[in-house]
Short mmCIF file of C-alpha atoms in Angstrom, two decimals:
data_model
loop_
_atom_site.label_atom_id
_atom_site.label_comp_id
_atom_site.label_asym_id
_atom_site.label_seq_id
_atom_site.Cartn_x
_atom_site.Cartn_y
_atom_site.Cartn_z
CA MET A 1 78.98 118.25 118.34
CA GLY A 2 79.56 121.03 115.49
CA GLY A 3 78.30 118.88 112.78
CA TYR A 4 75.24 117.80 114.61
CA LEU A 5 74.92 121.44 115.31
CA PHE A 6 74.75 122.14 111.29
CA LEU A 7 72.36 119.55 110.47
CA ILE A 8 70.47 121.24 113.73
CA SER A 9 70.49 124.21 112.54
CA LEU A 10 69.75 123.88 108.94
CA PHE A 11 66.36 123.44 110.29
CA GLN A 12 65.29 125.97 112.73
CA PHE A 13 64.85 127.89 109.04
CA GLN A 14 62.01 128.18 107.39
CA LEU A 15 64.26 128.05 103.98
CA THR A 16 61.93 128.19 100.67
CA SER A 17 62.72 126.13 97.70
CA LYS A 18 64.09 129.42 96.36
CA HIS A 19 65.96 130.11 99.34
CA ILE A 20 67.51 126.07 98.51
CA GLU A 21 68.12 126.99 94.67
CA ARG A 22 70.36 130.08 95.35
CA SER A 23 72.44 128.18 98.52
CA LEU A 24 72.88 125.30 95.35
CA TYR A 25 73.97 127.44 93.36
CA ILE A 26 76.35 128.55 95.62
CA LEU A 27 77.86 124.96 96.60
CA MET A 28 78.44 124.96 92.74
CA ALA A 29 80.50 128.71 92.96
CA MET A 30 82.67 126.37 95.53
CA GLY A 31 82.71 123.50 93.43
CA LEU A 32 84.17 125.41 90.17
CA ILE A 33 86.66 127.55 92.77
CA ALA A 34 87.70 123.71 93.91
CA ALA A 35 87.74 122.18 90.26
CA THR A 36 89.47 125.81 89.07
CA TYR A 37 92.48 125.08 91.82
CA GLY A 38 92.77 121.05 90.26
CA VAL A 39 93.26 122.89 86.56
CA ILE A 40 96.33 124.62 87.52
CA GLN A 41 98.12 121.67 89.47
CA THR A 42 97.12 120.05 87.24
CA GLN A 43 98.97 122.05 84.49
CA THR A 44 101.72 124.06 86.03
CA GLY A 45 101.82 121.67 90.15
CA ALA A 46 100.45 125.36 91.94
CA ALA A 47 104.10 126.25 92.50
CA ASN A 48 103.79 129.90 90.72
CA LEU A 49 101.02 129.95 93.65
CA GLY A 50 102.55 128.64 96.77
CA SER A 51 101.06 130.37 98.55
CA PHE A 52 96.77 130.47 97.47
CA MET A 53 96.86 127.23 97.43
CA PRO A 54 98.32 123.34 97.63
CA VAL A 55 101.42 122.68 95.04
CA SER A 56 100.88 119.21 93.60
CA THR A 57 104.90 118.27 92.93
CA LYS A 58 103.60 115.04 91.43
CA HIS A 59 100.64 116.85 89.36
CA SER A 60 98.19 115.76 90.32
CA PRO A 61 94.12 117.84 90.97
CA ILE A 62 94.93 117.71 94.63
CA GLY A 63 92.91 120.89 95.13
CA ILE A 64 92.54 122.29 98.70
CA PHE A 65 92.62 119.31 100.76
CA GLN A 66 96.21 117.60 99.39
CA GLN A 67 94.86 114.10 98.06
CA VAL A 68 93.86 113.28 94.89
CA ASN A 69 90.65 111.26 96.03
CA LEU A 70 89.15 113.40 98.42
CA GLN A 71 89.03 116.05 95.28
CA ALA A 72 88.16 113.52 93.05
CA SER A 73 85.26 112.24 95.22
CA PHE A 74 84.12 116.01 95.47
CA MET A 75 84.24 117.23 92.31
CA ALA A 76 82.06 113.76 91.78
CA THR A 77 79.61 115.54 93.86
CA PHE A 78 79.62 119.17 91.41
CA LEU A 79 79.00 117.01 88.97
CA LEU A 80 75.64 115.35 89.84
CA LEU A 81 74.69 118.86 91.51
CA THR A 82 75.42 120.41 87.59
CA TYR A 83 72.94 118.04 86.07
CA TYR A 84 70.47 118.63 88.97
CA LEU A 85 70.05 122.12 88.55
CA ALA A 86 70.24 121.82 84.43
CA SER A 87 67.05 119.40 85.19
CA ARG A 88 64.63 123.01 87.48
CA PRO A 89 62.50 124.55 85.69
CA THR A 90 63.19 127.39 87.07
CA LEU A 91 66.87 127.21 84.76
CA ARG A 92 65.10 129.06 82.42
CA SER A 93 64.25 132.37 83.86
CA PHE A 94 68.02 132.56 84.28
CA SER A 95 70.62 133.55 82.53
CA PHE A 96 72.75 133.16 79.62
CA LEU A 97 75.75 133.74 81.86
CA THR A 98 74.53 130.97 84.60
CA GLN A 99 73.30 128.76 82.35
CA ALA A 100 77.37 128.30 80.30
CA THR A 101 79.12 128.31 84.20
CA LEU A 102 77.58 125.11 84.83
CA ILE A 103 78.64 124.16 81.47
CA ILE A 104 82.32 125.06 82.65
CA ALA A 105 81.77 123.58 85.53
CA ALA A 106 80.86 120.47 84.16
CA LEU A 107 83.74 120.56 82.03
CA THR A 108 86.29 121.20 85.00
CA VAL A 109 85.23 118.79 87.35
CA SER A 110 84.96 115.86 84.96
CA TYR A 111 88.79 116.17 83.99
CA ASN A 112 89.98 116.77 87.99
CA ILE A 113 88.13 113.75 87.93
CA ALA A 114 89.35 111.82 84.75
CA ILE A 115 92.31 113.29 85.51
CA SER A 116 92.71 111.92 88.86
CA GLY A 117 92.76 108.67 88.64
CA SER A 118 90.62 107.82 91.31
CA ARG A 119 88.56 104.50 91.02
CA VAL A 120 86.02 106.02 94.03
CA GLY A 121 85.72 109.23 91.42
CA LEU A 122 85.20 107.90 88.27
CA LEU A 123 82.34 105.24 90.33
CA GLY A 124 80.34 107.80 92.50
CA ALA A 125 79.73 109.73 89.72
CA SER A 126 79.42 107.33 87.44
CA LEU A 127 76.53 105.15 89.54
CA GLY A 128 75.25 108.85 90.61
CA LEU A 129 74.68 110.13 87.07
CA ILE A 130 72.18 106.68 86.04
CA CYS A 131 70.59 107.30 88.97
CA LEU A 132 69.78 111.12 88.07
CA VAL A 133 69.09 110.21 84.65
CA ILE A 134 67.12 107.54 85.61
CA GLY A 135 64.83 109.31 87.84
CA ARG A 136 64.63 112.81 86.08
CA TRP A 137 64.61 111.76 82.75
CA LYS A 138 61.16 114.43 82.29
CA LEU A 139 62.93 117.07 84.01
CA PHE A 140 65.97 116.62 81.31
CA ARG A 141 63.38 116.53 78.27
CA GLN A 142 61.99 119.94 78.64
CA THR A 143 66.16 121.42 78.90
CA LYS A 144 67.17 119.75 76.03
CA ALA A 145 69.64 121.95 75.13
CA ILE A 146 71.14 122.40 77.85
CA PHE A 147 71.23 118.99 78.96
CA LEU A 148 73.00 118.23 75.63
CA ALA A 149 75.81 120.97 76.14
CA LEU A 150 76.04 119.87 79.58
CA THR A 151 76.60 115.85 77.97
CA ILE A 152 79.07 117.09 75.09
CA ALA A 153 81.26 118.98 78.42
CA THR A 154 81.29 115.84 80.52
CA ILE A 155 82.55 113.46 77.51
CA LEU A 156 85.24 116.65 76.66
CA GLY A 157 86.45 116.87 80.06
CA GLY A 158 87.71 112.94 80.74
CA VAL A 159 88.89 112.77 77.53
CA LEU A 160 91.55 115.68 78.30
CA GLY A 161 92.17 113.53 81.43
CA LYS A 162 91.97 110.57 79.30
CA SER A 163 95.73 109.26 81.50
CA GLY A 164 93.96 109.80 84.51
CA LEU A 165 91.06 107.15 83.43
CA GLU A 166 93.60 105.06 82.18
CA ASP A 167 95.42 104.40 85.71
CA THR A 168 91.48 103.89 86.73
CA VAL A 169 91.23 101.34 84.35
CA ASN A 170 94.64 99.42 86.03
CA LYS A 171 94.16 100.80 89.61
CA VAL A 172 90.07 98.79 88.34
CA ASP A 173 92.14 95.58 87.77
CA ARG A 174 94.20 95.02 90.76
CA ALA A 175 91.29 95.53 92.79
CA ILE A 176 89.91 92.61 90.69
CA GLY A 177 92.68 90.51 90.94
CA GLY A 178 91.50 89.75 94.97
CA VAL A 179 93.14 89.24 98.08
CA SER A 180 97.19 88.90 95.79
CA ALA A 181 96.42 92.40 94.87
CA ASP A 182 94.47 94.67 96.39
CA VAL A 183 95.93 95.59 100.14
CA ARG A 184 92.44 96.61 100.80
CA TRP A 185 91.02 93.09 100.85
CA HIS A 186 93.82 92.30 103.54
CA ILE A 187 92.24 94.95 105.11
CA TYR A 188 89.02 94.15 105.58
CA THR A 189 89.54 90.86 105.81
CA LEU A 190 91.85 90.44 108.69
CA SER A 191 88.51 93.51 109.93
CA TRP A 192 85.88 91.17 109.53
CA ASP A 193 88.22 88.76 111.62
CA ILE A 194 88.16 90.51 114.16
CA PHE A 195 85.00 92.21 114.47
CA THR A 196 84.05 88.16 114.49
CA GLN A 197 85.67 88.49 118.15
CA ALA A 198 83.74 90.75 119.98
CA PRO A 199 81.03 90.94 117.03
CA LEU A 200 78.56 91.95 119.57
CA ILE A 201 79.68 94.91 121.45
CA GLY A 202 83.26 95.31 119.64
CA HIS A 203 86.94 95.94 121.44
CA GLY A 204 85.59 99.60 121.94
CA LEU A 205 85.65 103.14 121.36
CA GLY A 206 89.42 104.26 119.96
CA SER A 207 90.45 100.72 119.87
CA PHE A 208 91.32 99.64 116.84
CA GLN A 209 94.81 100.79 115.80
CA LYS A 210 95.56 98.72 118.56
CA VAL A 211 93.14 95.17 117.91
CA PHE A 212 94.25 95.74 113.93
CA GLN A 213 98.60 96.04 114.57
CA GLU A 214 98.16 93.50 116.88
CA GLU A 215 96.18 91.15 114.99
CA ARG A 216 98.61 92.02 111.61
CA ARG A 217 101.51 89.99 113.07
CA GLU A 218 100.24 86.66 112.29
CA TYR A 219 98.49 87.76 109.28
CA GLN A 220 100.80 89.09 107.38
CA LYS A 221 103.25 85.84 107.10
CA GLN A 222 101.54 84.63 104.23
CA GLU A 223 103.04 83.98 101.04
CA GLY A 224 103.12 87.36 99.06
CA ASN A 225 100.98 89.05 101.81
CA SER A 226 100.82 93.09 100.48
CA LEU A 227 99.77 93.66 104.36
CA ARG A 228 103.78 93.77 104.79
CA SER A 229 104.60 96.13 103.44
CA ALA A 230 101.45 99.03 104.46
CA PRO A 231 101.56 101.44 106.92
CA ARG A 232 99.80 101.11 110.44
CA PHE A 233 95.89 102.59 110.53
CA SER A 234 94.61 103.43 111.81
CA HIS A 235 90.83 103.06 110.10
CA PRO A 236 89.92 100.33 108.10
CA HIS A 237 89.27 102.21 105.10
CA ASN A 238 85.42 101.30 105.20
CA GLU A 239 83.51 103.21 108.15
CA LEU A 240 80.55 100.49 107.98
CA ILE A 241 83.76 97.91 109.08
CA PHE A 242 85.48 100.92 111.50
CA TRP A 243 81.79 100.29 113.04
CA LEU A 244 81.50 97.24 113.78
CA VAL A 245 85.03 96.81 115.04
CA GLU A 246 85.21 99.06 117.82
CA GLY A 247 80.74 99.38 117.78
CA GLY A 248 80.23 96.21 116.99
CA ILE A 249 76.96 94.93 115.99
CA VAL A 250 75.05 97.84 118.66
CA SER A 251 76.73 100.05 116.43
CA ILE A 252 75.93 99.70 113.55
CA ILE A 253 72.19 99.38 114.62
CA GLY A 254 71.98 102.73 115.13
CA ILE A 255 73.52 103.60 112.18
CA LEU A 256 71.67 101.49 109.65
CA ALA A 257 68.76 103.05 111.33
CA ALA A 258 69.84 106.53 110.14
CA ALA A 259 70.17 104.99 106.88
CA VAL A 260 67.03 102.91 106.14
CA TYR A 261 64.82 106.20 107.92
CA THR A 262 67.24 108.25 104.83
CA PHE A 263 66.14 105.66 102.28
CA ILE A 264 62.38 105.80 103.64
CA GLN A 265 62.54 109.51 103.46
CA LEU A 266 63.98 109.37 99.40
CA PHE A 267 60.52 107.09 98.85
CA LYS A 268 58.54 109.67 100.49
CA THR A 269 59.91 112.66 98.52
CA GLY A 270 58.53 111.34 95.13
CA TRP A 271 60.61 109.39 91.89
CA GLN A 272 62.02 112.60 90.02
CA ARG A 273 63.30 113.95 93.82
CA GLY A 274 64.40 110.76 95.31
CA TRP A 275 66.57 109.72 92.51
CA GLY A 276 68.25 113.28 92.02
CA TYR A 277 69.59 113.63 96.24
CA ALA A 278 70.15 110.33 95.67
CA SER A 279 72.64 111.20 93.24
CA LEU A 280 73.48 114.13 95.11
CA LEU A 281 74.41 111.20 98.20
CA PHE A 282 75.97 109.06 96.17
CA PRO A 283 79.33 110.40 95.82
CA LEU A 284 80.16 111.36 98.92
CA THR A 285 78.72 107.98 100.84
CA LEU A 286 80.68 105.49 98.32
CA HIS A 287 83.85 107.28 99.81
CA THR A 288 83.34 106.59 103.20
CA GLN A 289 83.40 102.34 101.88
CA VAL A 290 86.42 102.72 100.65
CA GLU A 291 88.24 105.38 103.11
CA LEU A 292 88.05 108.05 105.93
CA PRO A 293 87.11 110.86 104.08
CA PHE A 294 85.06 113.29 106.67
CA TYR A 295 87.84 112.10 109.34
CA ILE A 296 90.63 114.72 106.68
CA SER A 297 87.87 116.89 104.98
CA ASN A 298 85.34 118.59 107.32
CA THR A 299 84.29 120.20 103.53
CA HIS A 300 83.55 116.51 102.73
CA TRP A 301 81.12 115.63 106.49
CA PHE A 302 79.64 119.84 106.13
CA LEU A 303 78.18 119.05 102.46
CA LEU A 304 76.99 115.71 103.15
CA LEU A 305 75.16 117.41 105.55
CA PHE A 306 74.03 119.63 104.20
CA LEU A 307 72.79 117.80 101.10
CA LEU A 308 70.41 115.03 104.12
CA PHE A 309 68.94 118.08 105.34
CA LEU A 310 67.82 119.20 101.53
CA THR A 311 66.67 114.91 102.26
CA HIS A 312 64.97 115.53 104.99
CA GLN A 313 63.15 118.46 105.57
CA HIS A 314 60.65 118.11 103.06
CA GLY A 315 57.75 117.07 105.09
CA LYS A 316 59.20 118.45 108.12
CA LYS A 317 57.16 119.56 111.16
CA SER A 318 57.23 122.82 113.15
CA ILE A 319 56.64 122.78 117.06
CA PRO A 320 55.65 125.83 118.33
CA ILE A 321 57.05 126.52 121.83
CA ASN A 322 54.23 127.82 123.18
CA GLY A 323 53.15 124.89 125.29
CA LEU A 324 56.35 124.21 126.06
CA SER A 325 56.52 125.77 129.69
CA THR A 326 58.95 128.60 131.28
CA SER A 327 61.44 127.01 132.41
CA ALA A 328 62.22 124.93 129.36
CA GLN A 329 61.50 127.87 126.59
CA ARG A 330 64.32 129.85 128.67
CA THR A 331 66.61 126.65 128.58
CA ILE A 332 66.20 125.65 124.91
CA PRO A 333 67.71 128.54 123.23
CA ILE A 334 70.55 129.34 125.84
CA SER A 335 71.33 125.89 126.18
CA PHE A 336 71.70 126.06 122.69
CA ILE A 337 73.48 129.55 122.32
CA ALA A 338 75.63 128.53 125.14
CA ILE A 339 76.39 125.45 123.16
CA SER A 340 77.67 126.86 120.28
CA ILE A 341 79.57 129.86 122.21
CA PHE A 342 81.42 125.87 123.78
CA THR A 343 81.71 124.68 119.77
CA THR A 344 82.53 127.69 118.32
CA THR A 345 85.31 127.75 121.39
CA SER A 346 86.79 124.70 120.59
CA LEU A 347 87.02 124.34 116.42
CA VAL A 348 88.83 127.51 116.46
CA GLN A 349 91.46 126.38 119.24
CA THR A 350 91.32 123.57 117.28
CA GLN A 351 92.19 125.47 114.06
CA ILE A 352 95.45 127.15 116.61
CA ALA A 353 96.53 124.18 117.47
CA ASN A 354 97.06 122.58 113.80
CA ALA A 355 98.58 125.75 112.70
CA GLY A 356 101.63 125.63 115.93
CA ILE A 357 102.04 121.70 114.55
CA VAL A 358 102.47 122.82 111.24
CA SER A 359 104.60 125.68 112.04
CA TYR A 360 106.65 124.10 114.13
CA LEU A 361 107.49 120.99 111.60
CA LYS A 362 107.53 123.87 108.71
CA TYR A 363 110.70 125.53 110.67
CA LYS A 364 112.19 121.94 110.77
CA GLN A 365 111.13 121.23 114.62
CA SER A 366 113.68 124.69 115.96
CA GLN A 367 110.72 126.81 117.44
CA PRO A 368 109.30 125.01 119.73
CA GLN A 369 106.83 127.99 121.24
CA TYR A 370 104.91 126.96 117.91
CA LEU A 371 104.07 124.00 120.70
CA ARG A 372 102.25 125.75 123.15
CA SER A 373 98.45 126.76 121.90
CA PRO A 374 98.23 122.35 120.30
CA LEU A 375 99.64 121.11 123.54
CA GLU A 376 96.44 122.50 125.38
CA SER A 377 93.88 121.64 122.44
CA ALA A 378 92.63 118.39 123.31
CA TYR A 379 93.35 116.52 120.38
CA PHE A 380 96.71 117.95 119.64
CA ARG A 381 98.15 117.33 122.66
CA GLU A 382 98.95 113.23 122.49
CA TYR A 383 101.07 114.00 119.76
CA THR A 384 102.49 117.46 120.38
CA THR A 385 103.61 116.06 123.62
CA TYR A 386 105.63 113.49 121.81
CA LEU A 387 106.97 116.22 119.75
CA ILE A 388 108.65 117.94 122.54
CA LEU A 389 109.49 114.67 124.39
CA ARG A 390 111.34 114.17 121.42
CA ARG A 391 112.86 117.23 120.58
CA ASN A 392 113.96 117.00 124.58
CA MET A 393 115.99 113.74 123.94
CA LEU A 394 117.61 115.02 120.96
CA ILE A 395 118.75 117.80 122.48
CA GLY A 396 119.82 115.89 125.63
CA ILE A 397 121.73 113.38 123.70
CA SER A 398 124.46 116.57 122.16
CA GLU A 399 124.30 117.71 126.59
CA ASN A 400 124.82 114.23 127.53
CA ASN A 401 121.95 114.01 129.28
CA THR A 402 119.48 110.55 129.98
CA LYS A 403 116.70 112.76 132.03
CA PRO A 404 114.90 113.24 128.77
CA ALA A 405 115.04 110.08 126.68
CA GLN A 406 113.66 108.95 129.58
CA ASP A 407 110.89 110.96 130.19
CA TYR A 408 110.38 109.76 126.85
CA ILE A 409 110.37 105.58 127.68
CA ASN A 410 107.73 106.17 130.29
CA TRP A 411 105.16 107.89 128.00
CA ALA A 412 105.85 105.78 124.65
CA LYS A 413 105.36 102.61 126.75
CA ASN A 414 101.51 104.33 127.71
CA SER A 415 100.97 105.90 124.45
CA LEU A 416 102.04 103.06 122.50
CA THR A 417 99.55 100.53 124.39
CA THR A 418 96.88 102.72 122.22
CA THR A 419 98.07 104.24 119.18
CA PRO A 420 101.38 101.61 118.19
CA ALA A 421 103.17 104.16 115.77
CA ILE A 422 105.97 103.85 113.87
CA VAL A 423 107.56 106.85 114.39
CA THR A 424 107.09 106.46 118.72
CA TYR A 425 108.84 102.52 118.02
CA ARG A 426 111.30 104.14 116.96
CA ASP A 427 112.62 106.78 118.76
CA LEU A 428 111.50 104.88 122.36
CA ALA A 429 114.87 101.79 120.57
CA ILE A 430 116.58 105.51 120.18
CA ALA A 431 115.97 106.00 123.98
CA TYR A 432 116.73 102.67 125.64
CA ASP A 433 119.70 102.63 123.57
CA ILE A 434 121.03 106.00 124.76
CA VAL A 435 119.85 105.31 128.83
CA GLY A 436 121.90 101.97 127.60
CA ASN A 437 119.55 99.08 127.82
CA THR A 438 120.30 97.65 125.02
CA GLU A 439 118.71 94.61 125.82
CA GLU A 440 115.03 96.55 125.81
CA ARG A 441 115.56 97.66 122.70
CA ASP A 442 116.00 94.67 120.42
CA ALA A 443 112.85 94.20 122.31
CA VAL A 444 110.94 97.05 120.64
CA LEU A 445 112.46 97.09 117.99
CA ASP A 446 111.54 93.39 117.13
CA GLN A 447 108.15 94.23 118.51
CA ALA A 448 108.27 96.85 115.36
CA LEU A 449 109.67 94.91 112.89
CA ARG A 450 106.84 91.74 113.39
CA THR A 451 104.02 94.48 113.26
CA PHE A 452 105.92 96.62 109.28
CA PRO A 453 108.66 94.24 108.89
CA ILE A 454 109.92 95.77 105.56
CA HIS A 455 109.78 99.03 107.00
CA LYS A 456 112.56 101.37 105.74
CA GLY A 457 113.38 103.09 108.30
CA LEU A 458 113.13 100.61 110.78
CA LEU A 459 116.05 98.33 109.23
CA GLU A 460 117.97 101.18 108.82
CA LEU A 461 117.90 101.90 112.66
CA GLN A 462 118.00 97.99 113.91
CA ALA A 463 121.80 97.99 110.94
CA VAL A 464 123.15 101.36 112.49
CA LEU A 465 122.18 99.89 116.34
CA HIS A 466 123.67 96.36 115.19
CA LYS A 467 126.87 97.89 113.70
CA LYS A 468 127.76 99.66 116.51
CA ASP A 469 126.95 97.54 118.54
CA LYS A 470 130.10 95.48 117.27
CA LYS A 471 132.18 98.47 116.91
CA ALA A 472 131.21 98.93 121.56
CA ARG A 473 131.72 94.73 121.45
CA GLN A 474 134.91 94.83 119.20
CA ALA A 475 136.43 97.71 121.25
CA LYS A 476 136.34 96.23 124.40
CA ASN A 477 137.20 92.52 122.92
CA ASP A 478 140.52 94.82 121.82
CA ALA A 479 140.79 96.10 125.27
CA LEU A 480 140.97 92.86 127.17
CA SER A 481 143.26 92.00 124.46
CA SER A 482 146.55 94.68 125.70
CA GLN A 483 144.67 94.42 129.84
CA ALA A 484 146.00 90.65 129.54
CA GLN A 485 149.59 90.75 127.58
CA PRO A 486 152.91 90.37 129.87
CA GLN A 487 154.39 93.25 131.22
CA ALA A 488 157.34 93.78 129.15
CA THR A 489 160.27 93.02 131.93
CA GLN A 490 162.80 95.99 133.26
CA PRO A 491 165.76 95.21 132.72
#
């Protein structure tokens, strides 16, 4: 809802070319700040700046997103934006400081991309630059000096981050190796098989986790299948495949219709603008086909929406409201304001709830008051319920109270039907052990290990429980043996 309202809102303003260009420079400033974060993280890990930015213990450029590929596709977009702004004729009217900022931005973002070792970042930047140069070569020839400076800065950034480029080459080799080399091939293959089971309308919204984990049990029995060591998947790391599984061909028609209309709009904007806008859209669009950027970062989502606005605002038509009825004229602004307030309130409450969960986990789950706001959030309620029930269950162990364990069992059995999480399986087995139902406990562990056969935590729990059972049987046998001994006769 927030993204939809944001995109629609942009079209309500009479933005001129000058306004849009200023917006792009503001975005460039944001990209330069994000790139600086990445540089600091690669050099120091940001350990001394932990209160200002995420700490990167491995000295990887994770930015504010705490994920390398998200930072890389973000940086790829801004690298293309530097070249796009440099190709605009208005650049010559800007100060030397502005031109120098573009060069610095190109150096820092290209270094982030190179040192990250991200395939999606490097590929998005490379193909995007090819598109940009093809479409705007005549404009680059008019600003030869700045274009040459940007090229040198980009190459220099790549040279400084060459260790990451070597990692990228190794990852590409593994990807070319096919199914036996990269787990993504397994994910795509299995997801496609699941789609073919219900090709028209899919398996239903929210069904991917359930159907994927169920089908992987048989699929991963194949020898050398790297899916065996993979975690639970809530997404196939490809947006089109995700919607094919959940919504079938019906849902994909809508996505393809939007894509086709965008291609038509790019064509209508002309050769130079069309190739330029297409290049800016490329890194984030590519990222949706190998991961799930918009589910992790709303920054990427809103950035793509703004870039789509750039594409679709050309040739837009103003529709006067004078021809509408009085009721319609009153309803439209009231509805828009009401939806905006509702959406904003929901987003703020969700952010507060997220902060509550982070604080609860940060203080080692010792401060349950932080879970009050997450429990009221529709988005976080399920996970918060898990945290509360698990805490109560563990407290109940020390108090010799089995009721919290039974409460967890009642919740977990229902939760696993839609979200087969490893931690839910693990704690359900513990709950069954607390109430003394070893048969159900072993059945749950067996089901979990058929889905995640070499998960270290599940295997360790199974070993501990088997050891406990062995001791209990030994103690019982010793007790029976002592009872069977003949009583000594009295003299």
